[in-house]
PDB file of C-alpha atoms (C1' of nucleotides) in Angstrom:
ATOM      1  CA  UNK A 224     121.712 104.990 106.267  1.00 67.00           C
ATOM      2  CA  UNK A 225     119.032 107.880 105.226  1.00 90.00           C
ATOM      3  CA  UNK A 226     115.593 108.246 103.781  1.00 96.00           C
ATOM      4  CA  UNK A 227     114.419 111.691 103.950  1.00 97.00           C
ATOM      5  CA  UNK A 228     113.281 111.598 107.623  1.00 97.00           C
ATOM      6  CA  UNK A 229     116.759 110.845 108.988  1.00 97.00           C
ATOM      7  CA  UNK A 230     118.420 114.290 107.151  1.00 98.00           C
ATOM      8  CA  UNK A 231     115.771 116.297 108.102  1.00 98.00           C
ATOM      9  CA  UNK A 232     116.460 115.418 112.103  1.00 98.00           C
ATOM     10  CA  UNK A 233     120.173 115.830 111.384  1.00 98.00           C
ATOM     11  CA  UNK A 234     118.782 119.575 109.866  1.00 98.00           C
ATOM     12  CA  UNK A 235     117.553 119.927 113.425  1.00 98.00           C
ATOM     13  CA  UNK A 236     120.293 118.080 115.524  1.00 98.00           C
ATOM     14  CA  UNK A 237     123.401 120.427 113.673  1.00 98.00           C
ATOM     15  CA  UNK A 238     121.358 123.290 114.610  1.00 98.00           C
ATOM     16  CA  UNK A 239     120.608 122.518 118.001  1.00 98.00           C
ATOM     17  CA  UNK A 240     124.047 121.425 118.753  1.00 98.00           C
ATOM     18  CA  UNK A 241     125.570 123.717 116.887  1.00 98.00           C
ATOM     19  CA  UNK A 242     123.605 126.876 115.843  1.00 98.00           C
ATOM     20  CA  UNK A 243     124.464 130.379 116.259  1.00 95.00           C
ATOM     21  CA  UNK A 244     128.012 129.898 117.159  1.00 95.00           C
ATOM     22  CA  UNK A 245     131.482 129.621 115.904  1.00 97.00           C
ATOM     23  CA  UNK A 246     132.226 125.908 114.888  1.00 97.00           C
ATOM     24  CA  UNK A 247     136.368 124.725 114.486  1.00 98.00           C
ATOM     25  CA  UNK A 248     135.570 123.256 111.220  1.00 98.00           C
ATOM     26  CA  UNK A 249     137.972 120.136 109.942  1.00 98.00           C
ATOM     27  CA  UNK A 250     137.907 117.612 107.740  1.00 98.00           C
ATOM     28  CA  UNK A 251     141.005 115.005 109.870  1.00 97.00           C
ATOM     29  CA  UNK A 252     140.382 112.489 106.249  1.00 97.00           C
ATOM     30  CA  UNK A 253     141.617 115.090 104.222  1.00 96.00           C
ATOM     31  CA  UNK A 254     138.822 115.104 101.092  1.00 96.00           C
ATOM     32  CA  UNK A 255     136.955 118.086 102.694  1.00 97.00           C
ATOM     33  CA  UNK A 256     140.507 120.082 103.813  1.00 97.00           C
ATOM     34  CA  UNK A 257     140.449 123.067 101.580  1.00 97.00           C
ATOM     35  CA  UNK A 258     137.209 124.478 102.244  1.00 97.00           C
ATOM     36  CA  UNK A 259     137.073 123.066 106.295  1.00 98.00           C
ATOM     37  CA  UNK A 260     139.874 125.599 106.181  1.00 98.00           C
ATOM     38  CA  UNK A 261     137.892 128.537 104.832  1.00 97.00           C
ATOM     39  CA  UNK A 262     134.974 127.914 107.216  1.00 98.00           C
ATOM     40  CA  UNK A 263     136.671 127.200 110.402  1.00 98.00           C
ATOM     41  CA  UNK A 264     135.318 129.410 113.095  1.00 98.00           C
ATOM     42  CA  UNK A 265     132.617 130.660 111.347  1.00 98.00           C
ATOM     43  CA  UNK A 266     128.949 130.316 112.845  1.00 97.00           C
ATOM     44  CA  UNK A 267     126.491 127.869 111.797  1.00 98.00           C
ATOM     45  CA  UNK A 268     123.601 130.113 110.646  1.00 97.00           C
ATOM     46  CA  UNK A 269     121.259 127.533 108.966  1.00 97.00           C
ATOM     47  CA  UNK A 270     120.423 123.923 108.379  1.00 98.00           C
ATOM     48  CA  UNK A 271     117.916 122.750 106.004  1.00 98.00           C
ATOM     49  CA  UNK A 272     116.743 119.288 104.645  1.00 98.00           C
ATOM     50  CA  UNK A 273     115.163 118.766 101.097  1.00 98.00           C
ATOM     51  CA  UNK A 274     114.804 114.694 100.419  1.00 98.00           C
ATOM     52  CA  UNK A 275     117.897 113.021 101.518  1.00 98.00           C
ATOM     53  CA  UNK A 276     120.227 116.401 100.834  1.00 98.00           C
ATOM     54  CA  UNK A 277     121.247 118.371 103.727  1.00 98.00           C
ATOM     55  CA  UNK A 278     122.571 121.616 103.828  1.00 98.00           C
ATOM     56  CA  UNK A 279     124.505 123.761 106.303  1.00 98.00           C
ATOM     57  CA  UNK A 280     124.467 127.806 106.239  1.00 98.00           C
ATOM     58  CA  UNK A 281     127.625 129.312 107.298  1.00 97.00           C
ATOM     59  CA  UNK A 282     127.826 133.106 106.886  1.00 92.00           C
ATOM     60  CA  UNK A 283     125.701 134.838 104.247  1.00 88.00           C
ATOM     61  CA  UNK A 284     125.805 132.342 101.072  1.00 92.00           C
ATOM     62  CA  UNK A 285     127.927 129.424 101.818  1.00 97.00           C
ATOM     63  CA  UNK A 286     126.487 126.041 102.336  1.00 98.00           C
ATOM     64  CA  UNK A 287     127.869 122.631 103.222  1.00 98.00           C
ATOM     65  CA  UNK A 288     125.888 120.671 100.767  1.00 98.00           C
ATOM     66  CA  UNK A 289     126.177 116.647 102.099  1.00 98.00           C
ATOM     67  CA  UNK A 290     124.501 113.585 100.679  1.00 98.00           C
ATOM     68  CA  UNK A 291     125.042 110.086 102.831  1.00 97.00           C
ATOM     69  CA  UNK A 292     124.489 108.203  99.565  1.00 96.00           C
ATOM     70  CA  UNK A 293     124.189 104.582 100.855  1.00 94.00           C
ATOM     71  CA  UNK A 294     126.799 104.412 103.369  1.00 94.00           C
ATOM     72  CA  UNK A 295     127.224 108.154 104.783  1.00 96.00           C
ATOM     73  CA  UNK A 296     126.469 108.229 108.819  1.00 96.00           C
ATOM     74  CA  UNK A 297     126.862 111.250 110.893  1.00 98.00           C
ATOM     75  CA  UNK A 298     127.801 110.802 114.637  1.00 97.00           C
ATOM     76  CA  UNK A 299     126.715 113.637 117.203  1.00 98.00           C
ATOM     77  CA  UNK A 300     128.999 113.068 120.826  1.00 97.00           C
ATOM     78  CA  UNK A 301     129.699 115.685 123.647  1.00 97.00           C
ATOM     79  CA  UNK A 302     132.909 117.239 123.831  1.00 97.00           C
ATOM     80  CA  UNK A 303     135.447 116.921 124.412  1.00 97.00           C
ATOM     81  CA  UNK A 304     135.617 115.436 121.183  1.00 97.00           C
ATOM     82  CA  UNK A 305     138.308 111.701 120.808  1.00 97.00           C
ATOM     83  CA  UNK A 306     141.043 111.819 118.249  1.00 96.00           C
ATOM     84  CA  UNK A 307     138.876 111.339 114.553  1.00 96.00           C
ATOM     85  CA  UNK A 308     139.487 108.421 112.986  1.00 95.00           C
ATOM     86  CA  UNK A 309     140.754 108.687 109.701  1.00 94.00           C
ATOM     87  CA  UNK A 310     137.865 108.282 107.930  1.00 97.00           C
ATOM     88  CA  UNK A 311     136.095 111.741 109.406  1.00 98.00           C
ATOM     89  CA  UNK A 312     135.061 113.200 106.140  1.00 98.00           C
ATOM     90  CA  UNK A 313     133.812 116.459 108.746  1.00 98.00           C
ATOM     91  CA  UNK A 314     133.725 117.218 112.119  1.00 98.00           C
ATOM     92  CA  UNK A 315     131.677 120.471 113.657  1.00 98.00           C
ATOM     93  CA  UNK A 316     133.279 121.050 117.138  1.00 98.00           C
ATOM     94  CA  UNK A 317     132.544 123.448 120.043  1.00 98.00           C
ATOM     95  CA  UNK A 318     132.964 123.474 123.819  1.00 97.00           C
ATOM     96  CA  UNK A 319     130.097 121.234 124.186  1.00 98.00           C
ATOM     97  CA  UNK A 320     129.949 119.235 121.342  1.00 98.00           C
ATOM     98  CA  UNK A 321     131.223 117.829 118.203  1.00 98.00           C
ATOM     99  CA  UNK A 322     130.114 116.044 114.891  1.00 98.00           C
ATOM    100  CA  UNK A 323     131.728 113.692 112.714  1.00 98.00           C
ATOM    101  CA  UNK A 324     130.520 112.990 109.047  1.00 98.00           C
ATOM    102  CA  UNK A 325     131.582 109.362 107.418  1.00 97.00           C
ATOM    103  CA  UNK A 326     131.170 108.169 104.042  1.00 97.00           C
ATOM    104  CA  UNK A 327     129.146 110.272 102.609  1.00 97.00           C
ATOM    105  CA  UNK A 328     128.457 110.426  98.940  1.00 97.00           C
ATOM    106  CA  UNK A 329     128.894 114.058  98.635  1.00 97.00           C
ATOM    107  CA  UNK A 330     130.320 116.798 100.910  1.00 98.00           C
ATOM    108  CA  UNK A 331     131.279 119.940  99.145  1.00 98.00           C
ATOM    109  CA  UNK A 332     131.055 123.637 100.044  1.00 98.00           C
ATOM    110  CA  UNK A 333     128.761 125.469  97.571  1.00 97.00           C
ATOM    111  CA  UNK A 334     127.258 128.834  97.070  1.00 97.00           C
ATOM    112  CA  UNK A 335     123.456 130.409  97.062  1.00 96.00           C
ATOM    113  CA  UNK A 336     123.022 129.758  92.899  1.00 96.00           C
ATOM    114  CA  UNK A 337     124.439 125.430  93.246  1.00 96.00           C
ATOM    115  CA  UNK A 338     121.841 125.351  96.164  1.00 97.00           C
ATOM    116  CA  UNK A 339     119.248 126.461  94.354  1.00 97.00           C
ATOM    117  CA  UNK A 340     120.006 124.309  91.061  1.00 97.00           C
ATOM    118  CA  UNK A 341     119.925 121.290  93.386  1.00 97.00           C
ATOM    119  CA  UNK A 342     116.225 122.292  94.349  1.00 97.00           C
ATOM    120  CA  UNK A 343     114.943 122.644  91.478  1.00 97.00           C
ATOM    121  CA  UNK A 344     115.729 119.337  90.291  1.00 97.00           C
ATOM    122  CA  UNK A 345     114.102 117.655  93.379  1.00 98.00           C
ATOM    123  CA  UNK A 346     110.260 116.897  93.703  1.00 98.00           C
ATOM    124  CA  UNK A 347     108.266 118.010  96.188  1.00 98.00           C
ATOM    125  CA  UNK A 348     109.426 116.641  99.718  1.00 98.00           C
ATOM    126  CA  UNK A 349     106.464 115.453 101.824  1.00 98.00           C
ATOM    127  CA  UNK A 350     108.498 116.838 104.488  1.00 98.00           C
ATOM    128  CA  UNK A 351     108.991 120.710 103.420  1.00 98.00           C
ATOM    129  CA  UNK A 352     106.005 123.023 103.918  1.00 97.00           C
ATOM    130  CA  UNK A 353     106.525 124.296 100.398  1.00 93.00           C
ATOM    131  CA  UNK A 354     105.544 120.748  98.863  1.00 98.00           C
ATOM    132  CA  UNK A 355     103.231 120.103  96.274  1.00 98.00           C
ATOM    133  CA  UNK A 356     102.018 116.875  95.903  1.00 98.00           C
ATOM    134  CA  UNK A 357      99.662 117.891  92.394  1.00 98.00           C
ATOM    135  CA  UNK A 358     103.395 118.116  90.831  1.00 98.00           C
ATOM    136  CA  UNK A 359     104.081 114.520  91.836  1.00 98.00           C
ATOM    137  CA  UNK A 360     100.991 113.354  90.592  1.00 98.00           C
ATOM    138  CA  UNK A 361     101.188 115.132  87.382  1.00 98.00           C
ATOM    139  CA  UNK A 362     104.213 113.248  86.783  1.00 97.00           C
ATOM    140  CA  UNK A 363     102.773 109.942  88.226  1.00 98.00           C
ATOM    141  CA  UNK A 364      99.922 110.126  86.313  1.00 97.00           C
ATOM    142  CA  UNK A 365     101.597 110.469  82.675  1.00 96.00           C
ATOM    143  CA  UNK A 366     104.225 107.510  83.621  1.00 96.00           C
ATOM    144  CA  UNK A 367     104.083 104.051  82.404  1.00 95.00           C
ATOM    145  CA  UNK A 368     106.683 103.213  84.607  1.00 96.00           C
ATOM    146  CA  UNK A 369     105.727 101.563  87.920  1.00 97.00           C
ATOM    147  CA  UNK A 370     105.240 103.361  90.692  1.00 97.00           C
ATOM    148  CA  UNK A 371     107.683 101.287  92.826  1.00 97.00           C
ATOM    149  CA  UNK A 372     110.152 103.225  90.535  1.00 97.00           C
ATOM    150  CA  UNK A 373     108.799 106.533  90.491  1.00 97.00           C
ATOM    151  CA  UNK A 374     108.319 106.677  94.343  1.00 98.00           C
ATOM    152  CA  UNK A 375     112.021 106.266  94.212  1.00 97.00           C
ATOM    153  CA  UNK A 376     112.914 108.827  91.662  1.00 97.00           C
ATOM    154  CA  UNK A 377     114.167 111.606  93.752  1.00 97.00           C
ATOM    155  CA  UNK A 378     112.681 114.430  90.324  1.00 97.00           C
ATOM    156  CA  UNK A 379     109.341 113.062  91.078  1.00 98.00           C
ATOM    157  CA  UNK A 380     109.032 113.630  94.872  1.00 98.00           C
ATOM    158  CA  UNK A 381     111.995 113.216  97.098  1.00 98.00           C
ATOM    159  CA  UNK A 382     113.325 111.735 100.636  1.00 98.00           C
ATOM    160  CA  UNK A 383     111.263 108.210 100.370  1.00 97.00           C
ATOM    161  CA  UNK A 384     113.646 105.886 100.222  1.00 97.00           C
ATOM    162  CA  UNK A 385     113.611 101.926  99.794  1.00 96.00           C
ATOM    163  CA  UNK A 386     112.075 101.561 103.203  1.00 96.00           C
ATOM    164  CA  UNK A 387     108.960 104.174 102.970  1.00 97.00           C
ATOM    165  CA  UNK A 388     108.412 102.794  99.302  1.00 97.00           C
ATOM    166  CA  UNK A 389     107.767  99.325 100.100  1.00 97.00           C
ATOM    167  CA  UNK A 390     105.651  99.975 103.670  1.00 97.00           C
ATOM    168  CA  UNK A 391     103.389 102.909 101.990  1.00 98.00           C
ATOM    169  CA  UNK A 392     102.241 100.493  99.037  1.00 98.00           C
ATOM    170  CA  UNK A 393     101.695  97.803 101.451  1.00 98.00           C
ATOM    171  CA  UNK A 394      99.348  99.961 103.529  1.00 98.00           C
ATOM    172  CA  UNK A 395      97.679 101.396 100.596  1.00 98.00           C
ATOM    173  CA  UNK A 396      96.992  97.914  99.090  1.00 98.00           C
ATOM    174  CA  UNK A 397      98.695  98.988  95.898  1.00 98.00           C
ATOM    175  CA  UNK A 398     100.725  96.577  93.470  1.00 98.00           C
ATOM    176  CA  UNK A 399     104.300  97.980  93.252  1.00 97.00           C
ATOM    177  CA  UNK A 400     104.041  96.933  89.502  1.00 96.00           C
ATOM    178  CA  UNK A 401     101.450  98.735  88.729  1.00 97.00           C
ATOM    179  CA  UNK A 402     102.202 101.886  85.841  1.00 97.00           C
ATOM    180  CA  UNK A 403     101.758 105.472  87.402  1.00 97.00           C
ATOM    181  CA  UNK A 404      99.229 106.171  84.862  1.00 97.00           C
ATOM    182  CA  UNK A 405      96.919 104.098  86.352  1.00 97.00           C
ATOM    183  CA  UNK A 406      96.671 105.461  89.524  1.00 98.00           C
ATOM    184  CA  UNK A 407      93.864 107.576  90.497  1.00 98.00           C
ATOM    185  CA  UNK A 408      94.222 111.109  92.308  1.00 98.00           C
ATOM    186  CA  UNK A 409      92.585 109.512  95.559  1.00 98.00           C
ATOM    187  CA  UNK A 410      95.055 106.751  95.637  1.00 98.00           C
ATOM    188  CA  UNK A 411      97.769 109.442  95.217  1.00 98.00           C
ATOM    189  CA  UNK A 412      96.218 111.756  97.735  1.00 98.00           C
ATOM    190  CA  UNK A 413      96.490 109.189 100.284  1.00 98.00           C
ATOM    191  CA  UNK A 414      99.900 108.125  99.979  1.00 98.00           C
ATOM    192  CA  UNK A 415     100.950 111.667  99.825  1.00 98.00           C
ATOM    193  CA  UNK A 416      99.102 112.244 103.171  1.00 98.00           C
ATOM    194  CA  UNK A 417     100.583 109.381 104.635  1.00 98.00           C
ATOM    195  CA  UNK A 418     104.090 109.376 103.745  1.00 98.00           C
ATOM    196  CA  UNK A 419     103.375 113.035 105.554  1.00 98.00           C
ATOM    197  CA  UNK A 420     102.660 111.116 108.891  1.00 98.00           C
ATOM    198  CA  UNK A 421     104.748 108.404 108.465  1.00 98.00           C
ATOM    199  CA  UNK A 422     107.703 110.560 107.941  1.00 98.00           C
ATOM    200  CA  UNK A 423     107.105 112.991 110.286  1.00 98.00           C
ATOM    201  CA  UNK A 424     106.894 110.502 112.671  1.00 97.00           C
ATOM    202  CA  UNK A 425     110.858 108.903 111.306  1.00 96.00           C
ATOM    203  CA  UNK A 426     111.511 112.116 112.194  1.00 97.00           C
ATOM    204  CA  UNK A 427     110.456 112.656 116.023  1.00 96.00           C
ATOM    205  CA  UNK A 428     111.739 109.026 116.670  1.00 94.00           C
ATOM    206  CA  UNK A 429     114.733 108.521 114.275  1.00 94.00           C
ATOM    207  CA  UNK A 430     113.403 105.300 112.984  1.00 93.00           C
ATOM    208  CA  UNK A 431     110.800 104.299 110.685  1.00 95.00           C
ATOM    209  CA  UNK A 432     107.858 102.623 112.187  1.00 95.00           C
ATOM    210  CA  UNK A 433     105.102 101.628 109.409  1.00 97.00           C
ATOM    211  CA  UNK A 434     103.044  98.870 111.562  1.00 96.00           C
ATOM    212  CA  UNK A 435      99.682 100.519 112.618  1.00 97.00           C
ATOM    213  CA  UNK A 436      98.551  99.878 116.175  1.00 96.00           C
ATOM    214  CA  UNK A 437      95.883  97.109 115.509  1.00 97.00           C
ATOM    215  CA  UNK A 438      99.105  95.217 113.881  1.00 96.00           C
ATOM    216  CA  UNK A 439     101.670  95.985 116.656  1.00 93.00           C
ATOM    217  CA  UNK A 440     103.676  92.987 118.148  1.00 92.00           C
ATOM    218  CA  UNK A 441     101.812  93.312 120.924  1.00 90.00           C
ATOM    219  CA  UNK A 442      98.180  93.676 119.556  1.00 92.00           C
ATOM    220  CA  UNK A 443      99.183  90.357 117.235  1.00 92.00           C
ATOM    221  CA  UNK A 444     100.867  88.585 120.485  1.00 90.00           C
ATOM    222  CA  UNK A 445     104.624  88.572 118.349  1.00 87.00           C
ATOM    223  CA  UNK A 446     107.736  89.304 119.444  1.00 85.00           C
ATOM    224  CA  UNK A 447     109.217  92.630 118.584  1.00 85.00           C
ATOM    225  CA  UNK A 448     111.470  92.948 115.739  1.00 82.00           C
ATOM    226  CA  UNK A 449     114.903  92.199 115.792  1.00 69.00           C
ATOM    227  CA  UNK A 450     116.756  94.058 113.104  1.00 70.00           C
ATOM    228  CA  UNK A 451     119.523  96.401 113.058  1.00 66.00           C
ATOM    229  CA  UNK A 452     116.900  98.853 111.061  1.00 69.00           C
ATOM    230  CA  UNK A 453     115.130  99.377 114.094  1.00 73.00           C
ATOM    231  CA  UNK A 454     111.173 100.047 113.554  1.00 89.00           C
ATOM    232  CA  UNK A 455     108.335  97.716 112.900  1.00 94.00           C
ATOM    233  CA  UNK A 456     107.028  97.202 109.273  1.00 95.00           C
ATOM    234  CA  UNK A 457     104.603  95.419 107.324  1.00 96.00           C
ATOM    235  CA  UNK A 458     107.135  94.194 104.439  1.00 96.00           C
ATOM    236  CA  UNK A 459     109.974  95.520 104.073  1.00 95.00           C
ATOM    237  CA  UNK A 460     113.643  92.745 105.061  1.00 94.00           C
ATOM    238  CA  UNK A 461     110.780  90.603 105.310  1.00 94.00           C
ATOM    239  CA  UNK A 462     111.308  88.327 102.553  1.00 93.00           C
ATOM    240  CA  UNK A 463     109.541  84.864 102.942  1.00 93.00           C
ATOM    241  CA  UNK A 464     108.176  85.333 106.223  1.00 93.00           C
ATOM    242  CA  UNK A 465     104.305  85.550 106.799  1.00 95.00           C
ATOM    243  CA  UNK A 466     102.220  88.777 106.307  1.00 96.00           C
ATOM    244  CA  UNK A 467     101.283  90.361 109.210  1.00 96.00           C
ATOM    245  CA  UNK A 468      97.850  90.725 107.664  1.00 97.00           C
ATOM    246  CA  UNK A 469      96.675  88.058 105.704  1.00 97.00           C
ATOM    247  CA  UNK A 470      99.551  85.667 106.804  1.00 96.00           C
ATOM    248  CA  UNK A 471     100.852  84.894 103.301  1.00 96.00           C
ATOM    249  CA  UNK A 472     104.360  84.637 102.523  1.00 96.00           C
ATOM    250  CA  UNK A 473     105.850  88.777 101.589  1.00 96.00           C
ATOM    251  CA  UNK A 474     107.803  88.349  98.446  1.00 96.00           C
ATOM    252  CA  UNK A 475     111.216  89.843  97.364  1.00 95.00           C
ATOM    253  CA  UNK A 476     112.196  90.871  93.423  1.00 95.00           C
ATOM    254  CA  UNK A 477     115.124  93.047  92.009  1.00 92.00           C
ATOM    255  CA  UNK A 478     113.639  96.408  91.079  1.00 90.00           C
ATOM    256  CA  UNK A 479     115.869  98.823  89.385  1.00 82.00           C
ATOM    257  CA  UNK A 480     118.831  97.470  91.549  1.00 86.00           C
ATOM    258  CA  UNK A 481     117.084  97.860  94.730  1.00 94.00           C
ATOM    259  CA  UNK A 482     115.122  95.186  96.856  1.00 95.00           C
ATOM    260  CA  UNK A 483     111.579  95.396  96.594  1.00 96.00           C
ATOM    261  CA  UNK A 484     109.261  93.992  99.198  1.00 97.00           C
ATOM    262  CA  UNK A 485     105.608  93.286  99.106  1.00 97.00           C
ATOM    263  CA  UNK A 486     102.680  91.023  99.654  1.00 98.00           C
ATOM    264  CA  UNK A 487     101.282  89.409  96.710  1.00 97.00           C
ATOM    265  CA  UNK A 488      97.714  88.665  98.458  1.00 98.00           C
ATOM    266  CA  UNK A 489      97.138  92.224 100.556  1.00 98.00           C
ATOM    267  CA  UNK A 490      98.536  93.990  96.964  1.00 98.00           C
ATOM    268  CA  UNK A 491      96.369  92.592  94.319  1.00 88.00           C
ATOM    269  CA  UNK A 492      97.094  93.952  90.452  1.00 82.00           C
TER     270      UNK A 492
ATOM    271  C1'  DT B 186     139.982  87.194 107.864  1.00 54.89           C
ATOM    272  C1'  DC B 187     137.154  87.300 104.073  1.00 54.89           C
ATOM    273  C1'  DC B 188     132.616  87.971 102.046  1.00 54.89           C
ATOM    274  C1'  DT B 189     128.127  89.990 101.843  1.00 54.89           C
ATOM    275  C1'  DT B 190     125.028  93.466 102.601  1.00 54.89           C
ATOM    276  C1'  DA B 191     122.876  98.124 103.214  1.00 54.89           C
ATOM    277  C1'  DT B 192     117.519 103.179 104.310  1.00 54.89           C
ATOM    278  C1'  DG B 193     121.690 105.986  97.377  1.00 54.89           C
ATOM    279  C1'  DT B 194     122.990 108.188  93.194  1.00 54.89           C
ATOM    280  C1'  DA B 195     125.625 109.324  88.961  1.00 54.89           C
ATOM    281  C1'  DC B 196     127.511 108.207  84.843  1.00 54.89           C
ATOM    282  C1'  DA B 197     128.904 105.274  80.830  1.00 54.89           C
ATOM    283  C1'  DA B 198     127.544 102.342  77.180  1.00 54.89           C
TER     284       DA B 198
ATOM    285  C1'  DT C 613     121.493  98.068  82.371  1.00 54.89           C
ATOM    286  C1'  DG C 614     125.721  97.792  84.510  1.00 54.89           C
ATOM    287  C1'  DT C 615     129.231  99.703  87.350  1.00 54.89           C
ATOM    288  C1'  DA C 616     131.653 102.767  90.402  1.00 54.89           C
ATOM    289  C1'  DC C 617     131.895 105.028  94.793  1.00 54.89           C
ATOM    290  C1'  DC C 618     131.840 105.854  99.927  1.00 54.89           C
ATOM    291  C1'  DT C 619     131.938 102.722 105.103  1.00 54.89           C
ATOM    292  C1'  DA C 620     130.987  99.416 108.777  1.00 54.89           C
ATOM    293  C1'  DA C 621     128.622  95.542 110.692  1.00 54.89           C
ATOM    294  C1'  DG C 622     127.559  90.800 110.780  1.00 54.89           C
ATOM    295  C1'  DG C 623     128.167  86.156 109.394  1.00 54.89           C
ATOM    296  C1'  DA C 624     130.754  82.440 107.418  1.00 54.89           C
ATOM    297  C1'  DC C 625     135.054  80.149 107.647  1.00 54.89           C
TER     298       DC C 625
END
DNA sequence: TCCTTATGTACAA
DNA sequence: TGTACCTAAGGAC
């Protein structure tokens, strides 16, 4: 269940677990058989994160190219590794560890030239050194769409998900119905910069924590969240319940077929 | 045991 | 805009 923080620490957990050494590649579902085949025993070279696709290098110009999609999870577990279940789209195994892949939207082997394509039709990724948030905005800033939407539209910039969408308009004040257009470089500049922090932070701790420390349970004398999502956020499953701000009730809409989360009062029009 | 839900995307109409 | 797809957990019954 991914934004762009959690494939970026897979990146770095395949390639600590697994890097530099021969892998027994399999895929015990059966969708991923064919090409587990052709890269089983060679080493993982590579692992690399852009938005919510990851990719694994194997030898000079094959990648595993994997998207979770909605439902994908990835499992890491010390070896020896248990029977797979049947649903083990791919497991990585060694004498010390092994990896098994679940539901994920895509999982395909791919070459040098499909990698590449897949880049160049992602936006910058606040995560990647190589990003460019002036390319976001120039897009932002032409858009009359709202820029709930275009925070989630992976050409634009890529790895926020529904979770960093909703918290990084709530801490920027901003209306998610607001058009693009209408947004000012500064206001742009400062999301960028902190969906940099936020993320990095998803990241270090595998969750996503939005709540700044003047908010915390504890600085607000609340109990800590209780949610199989893990971190502590401002609006986000928080439908109906009262703003840790201003105390107003966070509202809940349909937006684009995802569920958008904000607070009417702290994110004036 | 069934139903709903979920941090996502692609494609058809 | 609607629908299909992939999986597992939690809640209702």
């Amino acid at each position: 269940m991914p934004e762009g923080h959690t494939i970026h620490r897979l990146a770095e957990d395949y390639l600590a677990s697994f890097g530099g050494r021969p892998a027994h590649v399999t895929s015990p579902q059966g969708k991923f058989t064919d090409a587990a085949a052709l890269l089983d025993g060679a080493e993982l070279t590579t692992a690399e994160a852009h938005g919510k696709h990851l990719f694994l290098g194997f030898r000079a110009a094959d990648w595993i190219h994997i998207h979770l999609g909605l439902f994908g999870k990835v499992d890491f577990g010390d070896a020896p590794a248990p029977p797979p279940t049947d649903t083990v789209r791919l497991r990585l195994a060694n004498n010390t560890a092994f990896v098994d892949l679940r539901g994920p939207t895509t999982c395909a082997l791919i070459m040098d030239t499909e990698k590449q394509a897949i880049h160049d039709r992602l936006g910058p990724d606040p995560l990647r050194p190589d990003a460019d948030p002036a390319a976001a905005y120039r897009r932002v800033s032409r858009s009359r769409t709202t820029i709930a939407a275009l925070l989630m539209d992976q050409k634009i910039i890529s790895g926020v998900g529904n979770v960093y969408r909703a918290e990084v308009l709530f801490r920027h004040g901003i209306d998610p119905y607001r058009a693009g257009k209408d947004l000012t470089s500064t206001e742009w500049d400062a999301i960028w910069t902190d969906l940099v922090e936020l993320m990095r932070e998803g990241v270090r701790n595998n969750r996503i924590d939005t709540v700044r420390p003047e908010h915390a349970p504890e600085a607000m004398g609340r109990p800590p969240r209780v949610d199989d999502h893990g971190g502590e956020v401002y609006v986000y499953r928080r439908a109906n319940l009262p703003c840790h701000i201003c105390g107003g009730e966070i509202r809940t809409a349909d937006l684009a077929a995802r569920n958008l989360f904000w607070c009417p009062t702290c994110q004036k029009p």
